[in-house]
Amino acid sequence: MDNGGYTAAARLRVSDAEREPTIERLKDAYAEGRLDEDEFEMRMHLAMTAGTRAELVTVVADLGRPVPEHASAREMTTDVSGEDRMLAALAHGSGMVPLIIPPLVLMLLSGKRSEYVRRQAAEAVNFQLTLLLVTIVTFGLGAVVYVVAWVAALIAAVYALGGRHFRYPWTLRAIK
């Protein structure tokens, strides 16, 4: 399915609260004389009926000052270096081998240099700790879960390579 080049955050449905900044921007533009009455009414209608963030942004795109982004739209970290992305991906990818040591070492060594690497490595350590506890509590039967963990580790590594934050579901977060 074609997403029109929009990010996942841009395709999210908008709430009435998220429409408010756009409506205020339209009012400001009308007061500044940037919009005539007909265009103002048309854009107000579009803002009130917008279904996604992308539609909402389009209403004010040519007016200068952008609409503030919602917190989930900031999931992408653009200022992360390629080396940091590789180290974070390695921390997650090391989950393919059921050992806690590689992400722990990366967290301790590279985490001092990069908050992104530290946070992603800590997430991988917490995930490995959770899997270890499940395996111990189920007397080894939880080892079957490691097969699923390989898929989760691979997905997390891809997210990290893209500079995006990843959080494993159902994970005890002992390390912050």
Coordinates of N, CA and C in Angstrom, one line a residue:
M1 N 0.8 -1.2 0.0 CA 0.0 0.0 0.0 C 0.9 1.2 0.0
D2 N 0.6 2.2 -0.9 CA 1.4 3.4 -1.0 C 1.0 4.3 0.2
N3 N 2.0 4.8 0.9 CA 1.8 5.7 2.0 C 2.0 7.2 1.6
G4 N 2.2 7.5 0.3 CA 2.3 8.8 -0.1 C 3.6 9.5 0.4
G5 N 4.6 8.7 0.8 CA 5.8 9.3 1.3 C 5.7 9.8 2.7
Y6 N 4.6 9.7 3.4 CA 4.5 10.2 4.8 C 5.0 9.2 5.8
T7 N 5.5 9.7 6.9 CA 6.0 8.8 7.9 C 4.8 8.2 8.7
A8 N 5.1 7.2 9.5 CA 4.0 6.6 10.2 C 3.3 7.6 11.2
A9 N 4.1 8.5 11.7 CA 3.5 9.5 12.6 C 2.6 10.5 11.9
A10 N 2.9 10.8 10.6 CA 2.1 11.7 9.8 C 0.8 11.0 9.4
R11 N 0.7 9.7 9.4 CA -0.5 9.0 9.1 C -1.4 8.7 10.2
L12 N -1.0 9.1 11.4 CA -1.8 8.9 12.6 C -3.0 9.8 12.6
R13 N -4.1 9.3 13.2 CA -5.3 10.1 13.4 C -5.1 11.3 14.3
V14 N -5.8 12.4 14.1 CA -5.6 13.5 14.9 C -6.8 13.7 15.9
S15 N -6.5 14.3 17.0 CA -7.6 14.6 18.0 C -7.9 16.0 17.9
D16 N -9.0 16.4 18.6 CA -9.4 17.8 18.7 C -8.3 18.7 19.3
A17 N -7.6 18.2 20.3 CA -6.5 18.9 20.9 C -5.4 19.2 20.0
E18 N -5.1 18.2 19.1 CA -4.1 18.4 18.1 C -4.5 19.4 17.0
R19 N -5.7 19.6 16.8 CA -6.2 20.6 15.8 C -6.0 22.0 16.3
E20 N -6.0 22.2 17.6 CA -6.0 23.6 18.1 C -4.8 24.4 17.6
P21 N -3.6 23.9 17.6 CA -2.5 24.8 17.1 C -2.7 25.2 15.7
T22 N -3.3 24.3 14.9 CA -3.5 24.6 13.5 C -4.6 25.7 13.3
I23 N -5.6 25.6 14.1 CA -6.7 26.6 14.1 C -6.2 27.9 14.6
E24 N -5.3 27.9 15.6 CA -4.7 29.2 16.1 C -3.9 29.8 15.0
R25 N -3.1 29.0 14.3 CA -2.2 29.5 13.2 C -3.0 30.1 12.1
L26 N -4.2 29.5 11.8 CA -5.1 30.0 10.7 C -5.6 31.3 11.2
K27 N -6.0 31.5 12.4 CA -6.5 32.7 13.0 C -5.5 33.8 12.9
D28 N -4.2 33.5 13.2 CA -3.1 34.4 13.2 C -2.9 34.9 11.7
A29 N -2.9 33.9 10.8 CA -2.7 34.3 9.4 C -3.8 35.2 8.9
Y30 N -5.0 34.9 9.3 CA -6.1 35.7 8.9 C -6.0 37.1 9.4
A31 N -5.6 37.2 10.7 CA -5.4 38.5 11.4 C -4.3 39.3 10.7
E32 N -3.2 38.6 10.3 CA -2.1 39.2 9.6 C -2.4 39.6 8.2
G33 N -3.5 39.2 7.6 CA -3.9 39.5 6.3 C -3.3 38.6 5.2
R34 N -2.8 37.4 5.7 CA -2.2 36.4 4.8 C -3.3 35.6 4.1
L35 N -4.5 35.6 4.7 CA -5.6 34.8 4.1 C -6.8 35.8 4.0
D36 N -7.6 35.6 2.9 CA -8.8 36.4 2.8 C -9.9 35.6 3.5
E37 N -11.1 36.1 3.6 CA -12.1 35.5 4.4 C -12.6 34.1 3.8
D38 N -12.7 34.0 2.5 CA -13.1 32.8 1.9 C -12.0 31.7 2.1
E39 N -10.8 32.0 1.9 CA -9.7 31.0 2.1 C -9.6 30.6 3.6
F40 N -9.8 31.6 4.5 CA -9.8 31.3 5.9 C -10.9 30.3 6.3
E41 N -12.1 30.5 5.8 CA -13.2 29.6 6.1 C -13.0 28.2 5.5
M42 N -12.4 28.2 4.3 CA -12.1 26.9 3.6 C -11.1 26.1 4.4
R43 N -10.0 26.8 4.8 CA -9.0 26.1 5.6 C -9.4 25.7 7.0
M44 N -10.3 26.6 7.6 CA -10.8 26.2 8.9 C -11.6 24.9 8.8
H45 N -12.4 24.8 7.7 CA -13.2 23.6 7.5 C -12.3 22.4 7.3
L46 N -11.2 22.6 6.5 CA -10.2 21.5 6.3 C -9.6 21.1 7.6
A47 N -9.2 22.0 8.4 CA -8.6 21.7 9.7 C -9.5 21.0 10.6
M48 N -10.8 21.4 10.6 CA -11.8 20.7 11.5 C -12.1 19.3 11.0
T49 N -12.0 19.0 9.7 CA -12.3 17.7 9.2 C -11.1 16.9 8.9
A50 N -9.9 17.4 9.2 CA -8.7 16.6 8.9 C -8.7 15.3 9.7
G51 N -8.3 14.2 9.0 CA -8.3 12.9 9.7 C -6.9 12.5 10.2
T52 N -5.9 13.0 9.5 CA -4.5 12.6 9.9 C -3.6 13.8 10.1
R53 N -2.5 13.6 10.7 CA -1.6 14.7 10.9 C -1.1 15.3 9.6
A54 N -0.9 14.5 8.6 CA -0.4 15.0 7.3 C -1.4 15.9 6.7
E55 N -2.7 15.6 6.8 CA -3.7 16.5 6.3 C -3.7 17.8 7.1
L56 N -3.5 17.7 8.4 CA -3.5 18.9 9.2 C -2.3 19.8 8.9
V57 N -1.2 19.3 8.7 CA 0.0 20.0 8.3 C -0.2 20.7 7.0
T58 N -0.8 20.0 6.0 CA -1.0 20.6 4.7 C -1.9 21.9 4.7
V59 N -2.8 22.0 5.7 CA -3.6 23.2 5.8 C -2.8 24.4 6.0
V60 N -1.7 24.3 6.7 CA -0.9 25.5 7.1 C 0.5 25.5 6.5
A61 N 0.8 24.5 5.6 CA 2.1 24.4 5.1 C 2.7 25.6 4.5
D62 N 1.9 26.4 3.8 CA 2.4 27.6 3.1 C 2.4 28.8 3.9
L63 N 2.1 28.7 5.2 CA 2.0 29.9 6.0 C 3.2 30.2 6.9
G64 N 4.3 29.5 6.7 CA 5.5 29.8 7.4 C 5.7 28.9 8.6
R65 N 5.5 29.4 9.8 CA 5.7 28.7 11.0 C 5.0 27.4 11.1
P66 N 5.7 26.3 11.3 CA 5.1 24.9 11.2 C 4.2 24.7 12.5
V67 N 3.3 23.7 12.3 CA 2.5 23.3 13.4 C 3.4 22.4 14.3
P68 N 3.3 22.6 15.7 CA 4.2 21.8 16.6 C 3.9 20.3 16.4
E69 N 5.0 19.5 16.4 CA 4.8 18.1 16.2 C 4.3 17.5 17.5
H70 N 3.6 16.4 17.4 CA 3.2 15.6 18.5 C 4.4 14.8 19.0
A71 N 4.4 14.4 20.3 CA 5.6 13.8 20.9 C 6.0 12.5 20.1
S72 N 5.0 11.7 19.7 CA 5.3 10.4 19.0 C 6.0 10.7 17.7
A73 N 5.8 11.8 17.1 CA 6.4 12.1 15.8 C 7.9 12.3 16.0
R74 N 8.4 12.5 17.2 CA 9.8 12.8 17.5 C 10.5 11.4 17.8
E75 N 10.0 10.3 17.5 CA 10.6 9.0 17.7 C 11.9 8.9 16.9
M76 N 12.0 9.5 15.8 CA 13.2 9.5 15.0 C 14.2 10.4 15.5
T77 N 15.4 9.9 15.7 CA 16.5 10.7 16.2 C 17.4 11.0 15.0
T78 N 17.4 12.2 14.6 CA 18.2 12.6 13.4 C 19.7 12.9 13.7
D79 N 20.0 13.3 14.9 CA 21.4 13.7 15.2 C 22.2 12.5 15.7
V80 N 21.9 11.3 15.4 CA 22.6 10.1 15.9 C 23.6 9.8 14.7
S81 N 24.9 9.6 15.1 CA 25.9 9.3 14.1 C 25.7 7.9 13.6
G82 N 26.3 7.6 12.4 CA 26.2 6.2 11.9 C 26.9 5.2 12.8
E83 N 28.0 5.6 13.4 CA 28.7 4.7 14.3 C 27.8 4.4 15.5
D84 N 27.1 5.4 16.1 CA 26.2 5.1 17.2 C 25.0 4.2 16.8
R85 N 24.5 4.4 15.6 CA 23.4 3.5 15.1 C 23.9 2.1 15.0
M86 N 25.2 1.9 14.5 CA 25.7 0.6 14.3 C 25.9 -0.1 15.7
L87 N 26.4 0.7 16.7 CA 26.6 0.1 18.0 C 25.3 -0.2 18.6
A88 N 24.3 0.6 18.5 CA 23.0 0.3 19.0 C 22.4 -0.9 18.4
A89 N 22.5 -1.0 17.0 CA 22.0 -2.2 16.3 C 22.8 -3.5 16.8
L90 N 24.1 -3.3 17.0 CA 24.9 -4.5 17.5 C 24.4 -4.9 18.9
A91 N 24.0 -3.9 19.7 CA 23.5 -4.3 21.1 C 22.2 -5.1 21.0
H92 N 21.3 -4.7 20.1 CA 20.1 -5.4 19.9 C 20.4 -6.7 19.2
G93 N 21.2 -6.7 18.1 CA 21.4 -7.9 17.3 C 22.1 -9.0 18.1
S94 N 22.9 -8.6 19.1 CA 23.5 -9.6 19.9 C 22.5 -10.5 20.7
G95 N 21.3 -10.1 20.7 CA 20.2 -10.9 21.3 C 19.9 -12.1 20.5
M96 N 20.5 -12.2 19.3 CA 20.4 -13.4 18.5 C 21.1 -14.6 19.3
V97 N 22.1 -14.2 20.0 CA 22.8 -15.2 20.8 C 22.3 -14.9 22.3
P98 N 21.7 -15.9 22.9 CA 21.1 -15.6 24.2 C 22.2 -15.4 25.3
L99 N 22.9 -14.3 25.2 CA 23.8 -13.8 26.2 C 23.6 -12.4 26.5
I100 N 23.7 -12.1 27.8 CA 23.5 -10.7 28.2 C 24.8 -9.9 28.1
I101 N 25.9 -10.6 27.9 CA 27.3 -9.9 28.0 C 27.5 -8.9 26.9
P102 N 27.2 -9.2 25.6 CA 27.5 -8.1 24.6 C 26.8 -6.8 24.7
P103 N 25.4 -6.8 25.0 CA 24.8 -5.5 25.1 C 25.2 -4.8 26.4
L104 N 25.6 -5.6 27.5 CA 26.1 -5.0 28.7 C 27.4 -4.3 28.5
V105 N 28.3 -5.0 27.8 CA 29.6 -4.4 27.5 C 29.4 -3.1 26.7
L106 N 28.6 -3.1 25.6 CA 28.3 -2.0 24.8 C 27.7 -0.8 25.7
M107 N 26.8 -1.2 26.6 CA 26.2 -0.2 27.4 C 27.3 0.5 28.3
L108 N 28.2 -0.3 28.9 CA 29.2 0.2 29.8 C 30.3 1.0 29.1
L109 N 30.7 0.6 27.9 CA 31.8 1.2 27.2 C 31.3 2.4 26.3
S110 N 30.4 2.1 25.4 CA 30.0 3.1 24.5 C 28.9 4.0 25.0
G111 N 28.2 3.6 26.1 CA 27.1 4.4 26.7 C 27.6 5.6 27.3
K112 N 28.9 5.7 27.7 CA 29.4 6.9 28.3 C 29.5 8.0 27.2
R113 N 29.8 7.6 26.0 CA 30.0 8.5 24.9 C 28.7 8.9 24.2
S114 N 27.7 8.0 24.2 CA 26.5 8.3 23.5 C 25.3 7.9 24.3
E115 N 24.4 8.8 24.5 CA 23.1 8.5 25.3 C 22.3 7.6 24.5
Y116 N 22.3 7.7 23.1 CA 21.4 6.9 22.3 C 21.9 5.4 22.4
V117 N 23.2 5.2 22.3 CA 23.7 3.8 22.4 C 23.4 3.2 23.8
R118 N 23.6 4.1 24.9 CA 23.4 3.6 26.2 C 21.9 3.2 26.4
R119 N 21.0 4.0 25.9 CA 19.6 3.7 26.1 C 19.2 2.5 25.3
Q120 N 19.7 2.3 24.1 CA 19.3 1.1 23.3 C 20.0 -0.1 23.9
A121 N 21.2 0.0 24.3 CA 21.9 -1.2 24.9 C 21.2 -1.6 26.3
A122 N 20.8 -0.6 27.0 CA 20.1 -0.9 28.3 C 18.8 -1.6 28.0
E123 N 18.1 -1.2 26.9 CA 16.9 -1.9 26.5 C 17.1 -3.3 26.2
A124 N 18.2 -3.5 25.5 CA 18.6 -4.9 25.1 C 19.0 -5.7 26.3
V125 N 19.7 -5.1 27.3 CA 20.1 -5.8 28.5 C 18.8 -6.2 29.3
N126 N 17.9 -5.3 29.4 CA 16.6 -5.6 30.1 C 15.9 -6.7 29.4
F127 N 15.9 -6.7 28.1 CA 15.2 -7.8 27.4 C 15.8 -9.1 27.7
Q128 N 17.2 -9.1 27.6 CA 17.9 -10.4 27.9 C 17.7 -10.9 29.3
L129 N 17.6 -9.9 30.3 CA 17.4 -10.3 31.7 C 16.0 -10.9 31.8
T130 N 15.0 -10.3 31.1 CA 13.6 -10.8 31.2 C 13.6 -12.2 30.6
L131 N 14.2 -12.5 29.5 CA 14.2 -13.8 28.9 C 14.9 -14.8 29.8
L132 N 16.0 -14.4 30.5 CA 16.7 -15.3 31.4 C 15.8 -15.6 32.6
L133 N 15.1 -14.7 33.1 CA 14.2 -14.9 34.3 C 13.1 -15.9 33.9
V134 N 12.5 -15.7 32.7 CA 11.4 -16.5 32.2 C 11.9 -18.0 32.1
T135 N 13.2 -18.1 31.5 CA 13.7 -19.4 31.4 C 14.0 -20.1 32.7
I136 N 14.5 -19.4 33.7 CA 14.7 -19.9 35.0 C 13.4 -20.3 35.7
V137 N 12.4 -19.4 35.7 CA 11.1 -19.7 36.4 C 10.4 -20.8 35.8
T138 N 10.5 -21.0 34.5 CA 9.8 -22.2 33.8 C 10.7 -23.4 33.7
F139 N 11.8 -23.4 34.5 CA 12.7 -24.6 34.5 C 13.2 -25.0 33.1
G140 N 13.6 -24.0 32.3 CA 14.1 -24.3 31.0 C 13.2 -24.2 29.9
L141 N 11.9 -24.4 30.1 CA 10.9 -24.4 29.1 C 10.8 -23.0 28.4
G142 N 11.2 -22.0 29.1 CA 11.1 -20.6 28.5 C 12.1 -20.4 27.4
A143 N 13.1 -21.4 27.3 CA 14.1 -21.3 26.2 C 13.4 -21.2 24.9
V144 N 12.2 -21.8 24.7 CA 11.5 -21.7 23.5 C 11.2 -20.3 23.1
V145 N 11.1 -19.4 24.1 CA 10.8 -18.0 23.8 C 12.0 -17.4 23.1
Y146 N 13.2 -17.9 23.2 CA 14.3 -17.3 22.5 C 14.1 -17.3 21.0
V147 N 13.4 -18.2 20.5 CA 13.1 -18.2 19.0 C 12.4 -16.9 18.7
V148 N 11.4 -16.6 19.5 CA 10.6 -15.3 19.3 C 11.6 -14.1 19.5
A149 N 12.5 -14.3 20.5 CA 13.4 -13.2 20.8 C 14.3 -12.9 19.7
W150 N 14.6 -13.8 18.8 CA 15.5 -13.6 17.7 C 14.8 -12.6 16.7
V151 N 13.5 -12.8 16.5 CA 12.8 -11.9 15.7 C 12.7 -10.5 16.3
A152 N 12.4 -10.4 17.6 CA 12.4 -9.1 18.2 C 13.7 -8.4 18.2
A153 N 14.8 -9.2 18.4 CA 16.2 -8.6 18.3 C 16.5 -8.1 16.9
L154 N 16.1 -8.8 15.9 CA 16.3 -8.4 14.5 C 15.5 -7.1 14.2
I155 N 14.3 -7.0 14.7 CA 13.4 -5.8 14.4 C 14.1 -4.6 15.2
A156 N 14.5 -4.8 16.4 CA 15.1 -3.8 17.2 C 16.4 -3.3 16.5
A157 N 17.2 -4.2 16.0 CA 18.4 -3.8 15.3 C 18.1 -2.9 14.1
V158 N 17.1 -3.3 13.3 CA 16.7 -2.5 12.2 C 16.3 -1.1 12.6
Y159 N 15.5 -1.0 13.7 CA 15.1 0.3 14.2 C 16.3 1.1 14.6
A160 N 17.2 0.5 15.3 CA 18.4 1.2 15.7 C 19.3 1.7 14.5
L161 N 19.4 0.9 13.5 CA 20.1 1.3 12.3 C 19.5 2.5 11.7
G162 N 18.2 2.6 11.8 CA 17.5 3.8 11.2 C 17.5 5.0 12.1
G163 N 18.1 4.9 13.3 CA 18.2 6.0 14.2 C 16.9 6.1 15.1
R164 N 16.1 5.1 15.1 CA 14.8 5.2 15.8 C 14.9 4.4 17.1
H165 N 14.2 4.9 18.1 CA 14.2 4.3 19.5 C 13.3 3.1 19.4
F166 N 13.7 2.0 20.1 CA 12.9 0.8 20.2 C 12.8 0.3 21.6
R167 N 11.6 -0.1 21.9 CA 11.3 -0.6 23.3 C 10.6 -2.0 23.1
Y168 N 11.2 -3.0 23.7 CA 10.6 -4.3 23.7 C 9.4 -4.4 24.5
P169 N 8.3 -5.1 24.0 CA 7.1 -5.2 24.8 C 7.3 -6.2 25.9
W170 N 6.6 -6.1 27.0 CA 6.5 -7.1 28.1 C 7.9 -7.3 28.7
T171 N 8.7 -6.3 28.9 CA 10.0 -6.4 29.4 C 10.2 -5.7 30.8
L172 N 10.8 -6.4 31.7 CA 11.1 -5.8 33.0 C 12.3 -4.8 32.8
R173 N 12.1 -3.6 33.2 CA 13.1 -2.6 32.9 C 13.9 -2.3 34.2
A174 N 14.8 -3.2 34.6 CA 15.6 -3.1 35.8 C 16.7 -2.0 35.6
I175 N 17.2 -1.8 34.4 CA 18.2 -0.8 34.1 C 17.6 0.4 33.4
K176 N 17.8 1.5 33.9 CA 17.2 2.8 33.3 C 18.2 3.5 32.5

